[in-house]
mmCIF file of C-alpha atoms in Angstrom:
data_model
loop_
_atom_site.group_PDB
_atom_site.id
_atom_site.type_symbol
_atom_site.label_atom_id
_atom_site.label_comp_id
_atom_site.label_asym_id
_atom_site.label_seq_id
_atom_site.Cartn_x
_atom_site.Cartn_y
_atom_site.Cartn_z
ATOM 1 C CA UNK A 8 -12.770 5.553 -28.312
ATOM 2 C CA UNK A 9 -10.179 4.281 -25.858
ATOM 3 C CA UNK A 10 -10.847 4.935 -22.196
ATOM 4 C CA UNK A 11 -7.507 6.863 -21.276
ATOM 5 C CA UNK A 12 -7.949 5.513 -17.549
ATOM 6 C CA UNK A 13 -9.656 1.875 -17.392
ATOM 7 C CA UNK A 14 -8.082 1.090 -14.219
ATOM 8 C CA UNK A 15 -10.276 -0.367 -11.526
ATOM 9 C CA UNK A 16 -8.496 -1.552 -8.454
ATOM 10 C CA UNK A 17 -5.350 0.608 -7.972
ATOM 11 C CA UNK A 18 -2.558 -1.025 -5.405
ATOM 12 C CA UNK A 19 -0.228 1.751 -3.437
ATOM 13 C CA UNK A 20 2.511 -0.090 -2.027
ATOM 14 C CA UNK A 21 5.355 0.223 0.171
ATOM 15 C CA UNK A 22 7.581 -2.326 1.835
ATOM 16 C CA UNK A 23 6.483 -1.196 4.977
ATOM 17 C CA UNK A 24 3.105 -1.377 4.418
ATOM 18 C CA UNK A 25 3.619 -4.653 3.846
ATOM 19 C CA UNK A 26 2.785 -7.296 7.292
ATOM 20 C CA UNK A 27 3.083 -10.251 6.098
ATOM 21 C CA UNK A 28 5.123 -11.147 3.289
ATOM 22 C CA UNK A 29 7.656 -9.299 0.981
ATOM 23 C CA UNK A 30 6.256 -6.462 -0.776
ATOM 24 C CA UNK A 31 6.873 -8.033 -3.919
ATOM 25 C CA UNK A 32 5.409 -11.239 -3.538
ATOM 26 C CA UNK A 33 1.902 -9.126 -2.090
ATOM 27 C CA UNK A 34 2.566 -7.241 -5.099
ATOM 28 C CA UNK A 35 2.309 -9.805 -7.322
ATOM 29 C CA UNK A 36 -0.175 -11.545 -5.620
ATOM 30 C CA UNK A 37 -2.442 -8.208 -5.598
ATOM 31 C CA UNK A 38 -2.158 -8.542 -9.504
ATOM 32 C CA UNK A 39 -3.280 -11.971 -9.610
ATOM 33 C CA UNK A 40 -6.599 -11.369 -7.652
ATOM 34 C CA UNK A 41 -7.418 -8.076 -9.601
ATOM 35 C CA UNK A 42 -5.462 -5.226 -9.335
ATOM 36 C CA UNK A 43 -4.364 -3.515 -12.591
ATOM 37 C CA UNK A 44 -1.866 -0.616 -11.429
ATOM 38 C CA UNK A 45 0.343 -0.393 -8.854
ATOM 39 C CA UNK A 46 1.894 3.065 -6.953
ATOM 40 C CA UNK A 47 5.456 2.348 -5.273
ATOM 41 C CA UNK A 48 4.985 5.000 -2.343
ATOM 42 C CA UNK A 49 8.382 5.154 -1.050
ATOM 43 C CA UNK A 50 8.814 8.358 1.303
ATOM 44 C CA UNK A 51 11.267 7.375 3.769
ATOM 45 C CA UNK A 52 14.169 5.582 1.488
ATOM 46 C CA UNK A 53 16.659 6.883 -0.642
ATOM 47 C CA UNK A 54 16.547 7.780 -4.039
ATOM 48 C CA UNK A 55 18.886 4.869 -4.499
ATOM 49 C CA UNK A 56 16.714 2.360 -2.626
ATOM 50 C CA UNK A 57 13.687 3.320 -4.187
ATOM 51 C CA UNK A 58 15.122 3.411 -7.706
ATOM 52 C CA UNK A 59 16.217 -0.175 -6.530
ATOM 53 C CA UNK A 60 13.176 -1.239 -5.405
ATOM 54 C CA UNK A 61 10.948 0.177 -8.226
ATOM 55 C CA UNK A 62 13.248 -2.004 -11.029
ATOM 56 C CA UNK A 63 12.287 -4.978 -9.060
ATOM 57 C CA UNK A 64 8.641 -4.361 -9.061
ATOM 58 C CA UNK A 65 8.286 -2.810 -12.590
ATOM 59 C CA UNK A 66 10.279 -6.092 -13.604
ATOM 60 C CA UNK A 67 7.030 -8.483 -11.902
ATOM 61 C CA UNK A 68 4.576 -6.012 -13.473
ATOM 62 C CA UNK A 69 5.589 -6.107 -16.771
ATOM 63 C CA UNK A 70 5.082 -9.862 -16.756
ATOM 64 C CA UNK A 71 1.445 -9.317 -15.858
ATOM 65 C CA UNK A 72 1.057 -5.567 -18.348
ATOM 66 C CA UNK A 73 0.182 -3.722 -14.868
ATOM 67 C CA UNK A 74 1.543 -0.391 -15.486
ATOM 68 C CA UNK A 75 3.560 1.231 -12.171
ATOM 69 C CA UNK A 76 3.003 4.448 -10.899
ATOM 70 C CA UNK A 77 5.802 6.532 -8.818
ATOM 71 C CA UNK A 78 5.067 8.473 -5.768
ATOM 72 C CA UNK A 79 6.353 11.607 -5.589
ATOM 73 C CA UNK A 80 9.795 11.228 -7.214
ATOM 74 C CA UNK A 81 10.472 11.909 -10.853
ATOM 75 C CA UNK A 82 14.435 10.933 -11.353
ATOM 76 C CA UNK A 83 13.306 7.329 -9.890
ATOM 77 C CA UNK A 84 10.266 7.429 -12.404
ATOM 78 C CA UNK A 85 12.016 8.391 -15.695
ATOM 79 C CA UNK A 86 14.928 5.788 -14.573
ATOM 80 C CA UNK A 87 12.327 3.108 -14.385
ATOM 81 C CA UNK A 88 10.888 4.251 -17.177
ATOM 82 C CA UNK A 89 7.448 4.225 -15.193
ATOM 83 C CA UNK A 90 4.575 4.378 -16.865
ATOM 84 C CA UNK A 91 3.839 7.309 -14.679
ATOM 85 C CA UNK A 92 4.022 9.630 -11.639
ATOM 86 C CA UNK A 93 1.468 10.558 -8.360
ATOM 87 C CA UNK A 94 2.123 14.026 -6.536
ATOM 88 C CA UNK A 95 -0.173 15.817 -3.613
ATOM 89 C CA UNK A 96 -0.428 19.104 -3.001
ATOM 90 C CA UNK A 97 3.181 19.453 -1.320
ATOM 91 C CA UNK A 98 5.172 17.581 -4.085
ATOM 92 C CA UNK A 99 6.469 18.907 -7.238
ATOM 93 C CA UNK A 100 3.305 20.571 -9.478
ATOM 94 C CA UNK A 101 2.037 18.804 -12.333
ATOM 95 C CA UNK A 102 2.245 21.442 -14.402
ATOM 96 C CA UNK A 103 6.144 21.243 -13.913
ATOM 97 C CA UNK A 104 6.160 17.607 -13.971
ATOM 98 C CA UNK A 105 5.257 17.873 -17.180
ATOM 99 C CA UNK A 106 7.888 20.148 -18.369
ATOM 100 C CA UNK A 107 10.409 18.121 -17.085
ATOM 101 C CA UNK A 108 9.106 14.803 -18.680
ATOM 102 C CA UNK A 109 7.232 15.309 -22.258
ATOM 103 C CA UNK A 110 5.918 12.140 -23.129
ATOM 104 C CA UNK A 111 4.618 10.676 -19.469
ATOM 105 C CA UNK A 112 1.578 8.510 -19.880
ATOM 106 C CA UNK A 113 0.140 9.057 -16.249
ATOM 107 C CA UNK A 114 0.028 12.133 -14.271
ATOM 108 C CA UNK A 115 -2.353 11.888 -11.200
ATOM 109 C CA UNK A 116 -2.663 14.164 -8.276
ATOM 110 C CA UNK A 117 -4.346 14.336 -5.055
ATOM 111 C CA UNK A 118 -7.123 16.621 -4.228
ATOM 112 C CA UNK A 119 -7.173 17.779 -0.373
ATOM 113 C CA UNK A 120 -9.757 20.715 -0.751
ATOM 114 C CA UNK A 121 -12.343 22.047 -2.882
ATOM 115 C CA UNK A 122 -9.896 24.767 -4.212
ATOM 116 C CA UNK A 123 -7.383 22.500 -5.824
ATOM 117 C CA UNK A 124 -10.352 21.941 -8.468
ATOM 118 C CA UNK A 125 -9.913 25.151 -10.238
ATOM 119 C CA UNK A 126 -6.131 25.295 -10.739
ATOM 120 C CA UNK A 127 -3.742 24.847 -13.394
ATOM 121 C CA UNK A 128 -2.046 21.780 -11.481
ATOM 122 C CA UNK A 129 -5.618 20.301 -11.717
ATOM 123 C CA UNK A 130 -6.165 20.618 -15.068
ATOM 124 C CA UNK A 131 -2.562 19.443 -16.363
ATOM 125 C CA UNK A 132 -3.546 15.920 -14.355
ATOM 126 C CA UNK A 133 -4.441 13.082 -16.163
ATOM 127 C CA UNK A 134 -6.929 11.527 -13.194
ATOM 128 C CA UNK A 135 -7.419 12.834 -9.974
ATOM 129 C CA UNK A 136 -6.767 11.049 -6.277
ATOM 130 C CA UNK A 137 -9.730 12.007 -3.855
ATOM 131 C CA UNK A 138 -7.484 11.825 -0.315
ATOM 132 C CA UNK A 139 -8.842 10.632 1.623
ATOM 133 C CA UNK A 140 -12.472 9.866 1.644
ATOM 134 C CA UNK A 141 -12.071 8.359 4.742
ATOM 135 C CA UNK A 142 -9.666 8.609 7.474
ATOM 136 C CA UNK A 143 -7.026 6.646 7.715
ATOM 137 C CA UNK A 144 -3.900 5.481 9.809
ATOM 138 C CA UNK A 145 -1.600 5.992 6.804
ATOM 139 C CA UNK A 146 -2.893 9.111 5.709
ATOM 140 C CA UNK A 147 -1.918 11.875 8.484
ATOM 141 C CA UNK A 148 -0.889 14.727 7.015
ATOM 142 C CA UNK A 149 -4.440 15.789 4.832
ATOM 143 C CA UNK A 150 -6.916 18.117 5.516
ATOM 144 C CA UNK A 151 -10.353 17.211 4.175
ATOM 145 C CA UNK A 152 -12.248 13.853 4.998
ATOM 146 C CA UNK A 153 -14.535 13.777 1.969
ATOM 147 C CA UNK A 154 -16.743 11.024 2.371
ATOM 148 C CA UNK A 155 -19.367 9.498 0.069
ATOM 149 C CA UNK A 156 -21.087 13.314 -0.598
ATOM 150 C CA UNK A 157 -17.715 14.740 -1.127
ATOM 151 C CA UNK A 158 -16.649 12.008 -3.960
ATOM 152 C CA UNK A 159 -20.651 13.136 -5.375
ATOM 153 C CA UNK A 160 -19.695 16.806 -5.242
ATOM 154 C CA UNK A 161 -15.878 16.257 -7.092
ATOM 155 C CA UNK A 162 -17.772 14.402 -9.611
ATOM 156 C CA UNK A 163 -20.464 17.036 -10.408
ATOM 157 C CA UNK A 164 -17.437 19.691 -11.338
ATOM 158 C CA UNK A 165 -14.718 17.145 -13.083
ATOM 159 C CA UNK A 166 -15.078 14.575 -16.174
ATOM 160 C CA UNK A 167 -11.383 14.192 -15.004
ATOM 161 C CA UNK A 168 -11.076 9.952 -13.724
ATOM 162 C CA UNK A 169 -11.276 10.188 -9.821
ATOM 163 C CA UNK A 170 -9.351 7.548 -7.834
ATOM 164 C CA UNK A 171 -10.722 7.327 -4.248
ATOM 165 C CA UNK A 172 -8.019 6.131 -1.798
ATOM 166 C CA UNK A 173 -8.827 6.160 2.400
ATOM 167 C CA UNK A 174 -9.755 3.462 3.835
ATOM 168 C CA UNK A 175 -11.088 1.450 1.108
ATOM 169 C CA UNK A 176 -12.267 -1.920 1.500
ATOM 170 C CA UNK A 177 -14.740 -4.511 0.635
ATOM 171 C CA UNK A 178 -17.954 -3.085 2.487
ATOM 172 C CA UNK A 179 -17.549 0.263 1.193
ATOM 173 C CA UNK A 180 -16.222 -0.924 -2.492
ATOM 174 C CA UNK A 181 -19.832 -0.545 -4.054
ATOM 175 C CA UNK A 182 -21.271 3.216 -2.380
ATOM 176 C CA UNK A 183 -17.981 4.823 -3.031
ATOM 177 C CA UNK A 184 -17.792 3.456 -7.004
ATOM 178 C CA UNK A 185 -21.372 4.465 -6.986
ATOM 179 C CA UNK A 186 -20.730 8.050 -5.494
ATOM 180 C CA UNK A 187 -18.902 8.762 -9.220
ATOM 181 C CA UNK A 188 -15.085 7.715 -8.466
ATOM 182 C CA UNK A 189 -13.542 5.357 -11.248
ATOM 183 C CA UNK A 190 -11.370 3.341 -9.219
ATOM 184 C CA UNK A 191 -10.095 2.476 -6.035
ATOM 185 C CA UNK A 192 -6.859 2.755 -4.289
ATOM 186 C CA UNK A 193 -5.782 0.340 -1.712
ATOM 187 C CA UNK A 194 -3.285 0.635 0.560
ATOM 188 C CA UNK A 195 -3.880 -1.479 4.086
ATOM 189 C CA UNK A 196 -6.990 -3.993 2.478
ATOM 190 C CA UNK A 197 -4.126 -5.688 0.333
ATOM 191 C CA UNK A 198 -0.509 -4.907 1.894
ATOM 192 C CA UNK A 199 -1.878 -5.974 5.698
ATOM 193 C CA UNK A 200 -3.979 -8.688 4.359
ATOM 194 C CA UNK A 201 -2.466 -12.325 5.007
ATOM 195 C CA UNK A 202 -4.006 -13.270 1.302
ATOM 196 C CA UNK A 203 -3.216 -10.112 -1.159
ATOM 197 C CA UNK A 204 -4.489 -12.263 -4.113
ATOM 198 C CA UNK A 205 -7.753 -13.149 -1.986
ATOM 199 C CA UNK A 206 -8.311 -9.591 -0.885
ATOM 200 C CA UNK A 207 -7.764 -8.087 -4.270
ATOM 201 C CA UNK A 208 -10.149 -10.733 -5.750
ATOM 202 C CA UNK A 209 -12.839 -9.664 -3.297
ATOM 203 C CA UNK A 210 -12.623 -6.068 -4.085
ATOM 204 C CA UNK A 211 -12.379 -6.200 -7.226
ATOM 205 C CA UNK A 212 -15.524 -8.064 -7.571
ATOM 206 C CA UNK A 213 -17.176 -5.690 -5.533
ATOM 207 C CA UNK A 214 -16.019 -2.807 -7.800
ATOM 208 C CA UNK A 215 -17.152 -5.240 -10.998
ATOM 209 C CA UNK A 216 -21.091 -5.695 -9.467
ATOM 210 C CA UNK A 217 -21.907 -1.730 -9.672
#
């Protein structure tokens, strides 16, 4: 059987995020040392500018197979032809997400609280973003800090993949793959890091040991 999800190391990228170096260069450089999807996470752009910038990157990833994800913005992600979509709890619902676009591959969505398990939004997603498991500068606007018990506790009532994203790096790689999530997502370990490929190389060897 074919694992609908074998993504490990999941990059969520925006040029701002980005200290050191064009967002598509980390981008691609994140790809060479491991990572094997990528979010474009957009919120403060245009449509325009992020349809723009999501042709460029989708254009790199396609070289390397590395399917890209769209935060929070379906016109830009059926332009792209993406291979799929990321929404929270504020964003447009899954459920009509998939209405709207019949044959996506990806769906994800981000679980805040302990409520969000048992909905229809929940169930229509095709993995599931614990946010954040732990605080974080770029998160600001969530509710719940999970931690390691809360990633055990979302695993105990989902076979759904979980992608933990929140502060994610190296030293906590191992306990949080451990706690049940599938992959990681990495926002500040690769996009603020003055080697992406290096960075991504040392998570995802990290991820790789447990």
């Amino acid at each position: 059987m074919i694992n609908p999800f074998p993504y490990k190391l999941y990059l969520v990228i925006s040029e701002e995020a980005c200290l050191h170096d064009h967002f598509l260069k980390v981008a691609e450089q994140a790809v060479k040392g491991g990572v094997d999807l990528v979010q474009l996470r957009e919120k403060e752009t245009s449509t325009t500018a992020f349809q723009q910038k999501a042709f460029q990157l989708k254009e790199i990833l396609d070289r390397y197979n590395v399917p890209l994800i769209i935060n929070d913005n379906l016109e830009v992600a059926k332009k792209v032809e993406a291979f799929g979509v990321h929404v929270g709890r504020s964003d447009l619902p899954p459920t009509q997400i998939l209405q709207k676009w019949k044959n996506i591959n990806c769906l994800g969505y981000s679980i805040e609280d302990e409520n969000q398990l048992y909905t229809k939004e929940t169930e229509a997603a095709d993995y599931l973003g614990i946010s954040p498991v732990f605080k974080t500068p770029t998160k600001t606007d969530t509710i719940t800090e999970w931690g390691l018990s809360g990633v055990r506790h979302i695993r105990s009532i989902t076979q759904k993949p979980l992608v933990a994203i929140g502060l994610m790096k190296v030293e906590n790689a191992q306990k949080v793959i451990k706690a049940g999530a599938n992959c990681l997502a990495v926002v500040s370990a690769i996009c603020a890091s003055k080697n992406p490929a290096k960075a991504a190389e040392q998570l995802r060897n990290e991820i790789e040991k447990v």
